[in-house]
Amino acid sequence: MHDQSPNCKLEHEFYRRPTLEVAESLLGKVLVRRLNGRKLAGKIVETEAYIGQEDLACHASRGKTARTSIMFEPGGRAYVYMIYGFYFCLNVVTETEGYPAAVLIRAIEPLSHTSVMRELRKGPRRDNDIGSGPGKLCMAMAIDKALNGEDLTGNTLWIEDRKFDVGKIKKTARIGIDYAGEYRNKPWRFYLHGNAHVSKL
DNA sequence: AGATGGATTTTC
DNA sequence: AAAATCCATCTC
């Protein structure tokens, strides 16, 4: 579908598509974070789509603000925000300029430098506790507000296609958005069936 | 296994 | 005041 560079890094065109397509096709792709010369990597196993101003769960539903302005940019950049005062969440911005939408990366399965990521998560844990949640994976990959707005075709944070077989994809309502009225039940969460690193089954 | 509450900062 | 969360600490 796309002609990829040798390292299979996803280009801007991948992100500048309908958000539901991006959210589903990100499953099985590999999130890579360059940190101190190492490339921390994890397979994306869970995502959620946040789509436009009508979507009451979307941060941009109340218009363009300092926080949400990045969501109005063309797809292919990172949207990182702090949640509950403790954790960060990583999104990839999608669609075209002026249309606010993004995909939340909710869980990864560690693929390389697992021990480094375990240390960043502070303390000995099972492998499936390292990236099994949006806050956890940001901790494991040292992703914080400094990476908000980062171009995903640069050499700090990007996503690769390594042609993993994704198996069966499950779709459910999104997590933690009970306030979103009719949008609460939209099946806009995607995850790999049976994968141990999904945040919830 | 499931429910509850606390930590803490950004946002509007 | 509430939030796209996580974890410790209860209870059954």
Short mmCIF file of N, CA and C in Angstrom, two decimals, chain A residues 73-134:
data_model
loop_
_atom_site.label_atom_id
_atom_site.label_comp_id
_atom_site.label_asym_id
_atom_site.label_seq_id
_atom_site.Cartn_x
_atom_site.Cartn_y
_atom_site.Cartn_z
N GLU A 73 -3.39 20.06 13.58
CA GLU A 73 -2.30 20.03 12.60
C GLU A 73 -2.49 18.83 11.68
N PRO A 74 -1.78 18.81 10.56
CA PRO A 74 -1.85 17.63 9.68
C PRO A 74 -1.31 16.40 10.40
N GLY A 75 -1.79 15.22 10.04
CA GLY A 75 -1.38 13.98 10.69
C GLY A 75 0.11 13.72 10.59
N GLY A 76 0.63 12.95 11.57
CA GLY A 76 2.04 12.57 11.53
C GLY A 76 2.88 13.15 12.63
N ARG A 77 2.24 13.72 13.65
CA ARG A 77 2.99 14.23 14.80
C ARG A 77 2.42 13.63 16.09
N ALA A 78 3.18 13.79 17.17
CA ALA A 78 2.76 13.24 18.45
C ALA A 78 1.94 14.26 19.24
N TYR A 79 0.91 13.78 19.92
CA TYR A 79 0.17 14.59 20.89
C TYR A 79 0.34 13.91 22.24
N VAL A 80 1.11 14.55 23.12
CA VAL A 80 1.37 13.99 24.45
C VAL A 80 0.79 14.94 25.49
N TYR A 81 0.01 14.40 26.43
CA TYR A 81 -0.55 15.25 27.47
C TYR A 81 -0.46 14.56 28.82
N MET A 82 -0.48 15.36 29.87
CA MET A 82 -0.45 14.82 31.23
C MET A 82 -1.86 14.53 31.71
N ILE A 83 -2.01 13.38 32.38
CA ILE A 83 -3.34 13.00 32.84
C ILE A 83 -3.30 12.72 34.34
N TYR A 84 -4.30 13.15 35.04
CA TYR A 84 -4.45 12.93 36.48
C TYR A 84 -3.22 13.40 37.27
N GLY A 85 -2.45 14.30 36.71
CA GLY A 85 -1.32 14.84 37.46
C GLY A 85 -0.13 13.92 37.60
N PHE A 86 -0.23 12.69 37.09
CA PHE A 86 0.83 11.71 37.32
C PHE A 86 1.45 11.12 36.08
N TYR A 87 0.61 10.91 35.08
CA TYR A 87 1.04 10.11 33.94
C TYR A 87 0.89 10.88 32.64
N PHE A 88 1.50 10.33 31.59
CA PHE A 88 1.35 10.91 30.26
C PHE A 88 0.67 9.90 29.35
N CYS A 89 0.00 10.44 28.33
CA CYS A 89 -0.60 9.60 27.30
C CYS A 89 -0.07 10.03 25.95
N LEU A 90 0.24 9.04 25.10
CA LEU A 90 0.77 9.29 23.75
C LEU A 90 -0.30 9.05 22.70
N ASN A 91 -0.51 10.08 21.87
CA ASN A 91 -1.39 9.95 20.71
C ASN A 91 -0.60 10.25 19.45
N VAL A 92 -1.08 9.73 18.32
CA VAL A 92 -0.56 10.19 17.03
C VAL A 92 -1.67 10.98 16.35
N VAL A 93 -1.33 12.18 15.87
CA VAL A 93 -2.31 13.04 15.20
C VAL A 93 -2.61 12.45 13.81
N THR A 94 -3.90 12.51 13.43
CA THR A 94 -4.32 11.94 12.15
C THR A 94 -5.04 12.99 11.31
N GLU A 95 -5.43 12.59 10.11
CA GLU A 95 -6.26 13.38 9.20
C GLU A 95 -5.54 14.64 8.71
N THR A 96 -6.34 15.57 8.15
CA THR A 96 -5.76 16.74 7.49
C THR A 96 -5.78 17.96 8.39
N GLU A 97 -5.08 18.99 7.99
CA GLU A 97 -5.03 20.23 8.75
C GLU A 97 -6.44 20.79 8.97
N GLY A 98 -6.71 21.22 10.21
CA GLY A 98 -8.01 21.81 10.52
C GLY A 98 -9.04 20.82 11.03
N TYR A 99 -8.77 19.51 10.85
CA TYR A 99 -9.69 18.49 11.38
C TYR A 99 -9.03 17.81 12.57
N PRO A 100 -9.51 18.09 13.80
CA PRO A 100 -8.82 17.60 15.00
C PRO A 100 -9.13 16.14 15.29
N ALA A 101 -8.12 15.29 15.21
CA ALA A 101 -8.31 13.86 15.46
C ALA A 101 -6.96 13.24 15.80
N ALA A 102 -7.03 12.12 16.52
CA ALA A 102 -5.79 11.44 16.94
C ALA A 102 -6.10 10.01 17.35
N VAL A 103 -5.04 9.21 17.42
CA VAL A 103 -5.16 7.84 17.91
C VAL A 103 -4.32 7.70 19.18
N LEU A 104 -4.97 7.29 20.26
CA LEU A 104 -4.28 7.03 21.53
C LEU A 104 -3.63 5.65 21.47
N ILE A 105 -2.34 5.59 21.76
CA ILE A 105 -1.65 4.30 21.85
C ILE A 105 -1.86 3.80 23.28
N ARG A 106 -2.62 2.73 23.45
CA ARG A 106 -2.99 2.29 24.80
C ARG A 106 -2.12 1.17 25.35
N ALA A 107 -1.46 0.40 24.47
CA ALA A 107 -0.64 -0.69 24.99
C ALA A 107 0.37 -1.17 23.97
N ILE A 108 1.54 -1.56 24.46
CA ILE A 108 2.58 -2.15 23.60
C ILE A 108 3.11 -3.44 24.24
N GLU A 109 3.63 -4.28 23.37
CA GLU A 109 4.32 -5.50 23.81
C GLU A 109 5.81 -5.28 23.59
N PRO A 110 6.62 -5.25 24.66
CA PRO A 110 8.04 -4.95 24.52
C PRO A 110 8.74 -5.91 23.54
N LEU A 111 9.58 -5.33 22.67
CA LEU A 111 10.30 -6.15 21.69
C LEU A 111 11.80 -6.07 21.86
N SER A 112 12.30 -4.90 22.29
CA SER A 112 13.75 -4.77 22.47
C SER A 112 14.04 -3.89 23.68
N HIS A 113 15.21 -4.11 24.31
CA HIS A 113 15.59 -3.37 25.52
C HIS A 113 14.50 -3.47 26.59
N THR A 114 13.96 -4.65 26.72
CA THR A 114 12.90 -4.86 27.71
C THR A 114 13.37 -4.54 29.12
N SER A 115 14.65 -4.86 29.42
CA SER A 115 15.16 -4.59 30.77
C SER A 115 15.26 -3.10 31.04
N VAL A 116 15.60 -2.32 30.01
CA VAL A 116 15.66 -0.86 30.18
C VAL A 116 14.26 -0.33 30.47
N MET A 117 13.30 -0.81 29.73
CA MET A 117 11.92 -0.34 29.92
C MET A 117 11.38 -0.78 31.29
N ARG A 118 11.79 -1.96 31.71
CA ARG A 118 11.34 -2.42 33.04
C ARG A 118 11.90 -1.50 34.13
N GLU A 119 13.14 -1.06 33.98
CA GLU A 119 13.73 -0.14 34.97
C GLU A 119 13.02 1.20 34.96
N LEU A 120 12.70 1.70 33.77
CA LEU A 120 11.97 2.96 33.68
C LEU A 120 10.59 2.84 34.35
N ARG A 121 10.06 1.64 34.38
CA ARG A 121 8.78 1.40 35.05
C ARG A 121 8.97 1.19 36.55
N LYS A 122 10.22 1.25 37.00
CA LYS A 122 10.54 1.22 38.43
C LYS A 122 10.18 -0.10 39.12
N GLY A 123 11.17 -1.00 39.08
CA GLY A 123 11.01 -2.19 39.87
C GLY A 123 10.74 -3.44 39.05
N PRO A 124 11.02 -4.58 39.63
CA PRO A 124 10.80 -5.84 38.93
C PRO A 124 9.32 -6.10 38.72
N ARG A 125 8.97 -6.42 37.49
CA ARG A 125 7.56 -6.65 37.16
C ARG A 125 7.49 -7.72 36.09
N ARG A 126 6.32 -8.28 35.93
CA ARG A 126 6.10 -9.19 34.81
C ARG A 126 6.22 -8.40 33.50
N ASP A 127 6.60 -9.08 32.43
CA ASP A 127 6.74 -8.42 31.13
C ASP A 127 5.43 -7.76 30.70
N ASN A 128 4.31 -8.37 31.03
CA ASN A 128 3.06 -7.78 30.57
C ASN A 128 2.55 -6.67 31.50
N ASP A 129 3.38 -6.22 32.45
CA ASP A 129 3.08 -5.02 33.21
C ASP A 129 3.87 -3.82 32.70
N ILE A 130 4.73 -4.02 31.70
CA ILE A 130 5.60 -2.93 31.25
C ILE A 130 4.87 -1.93 30.37
N GLY A 131 4.10 -2.42 29.40
CA GLY A 131 3.47 -1.49 28.47
C GLY A 131 1.97 -1.65 28.34
N SER A 132 1.34 -2.28 29.34
CA SER A 132 -0.08 -2.63 29.23
C SER A 132 -0.99 -1.53 29.73
N GLY A 133 -0.81 -0.31 29.20
CA GLY A 133 -1.66 0.82 29.54
C GLY A 133 -1.03 2.09 28.99
N PRO A 134 -1.84 3.12 28.72
CA PRO A 134 -1.31 4.34 28.09
C PRO A 134 -0.29 5.07 28.96
#
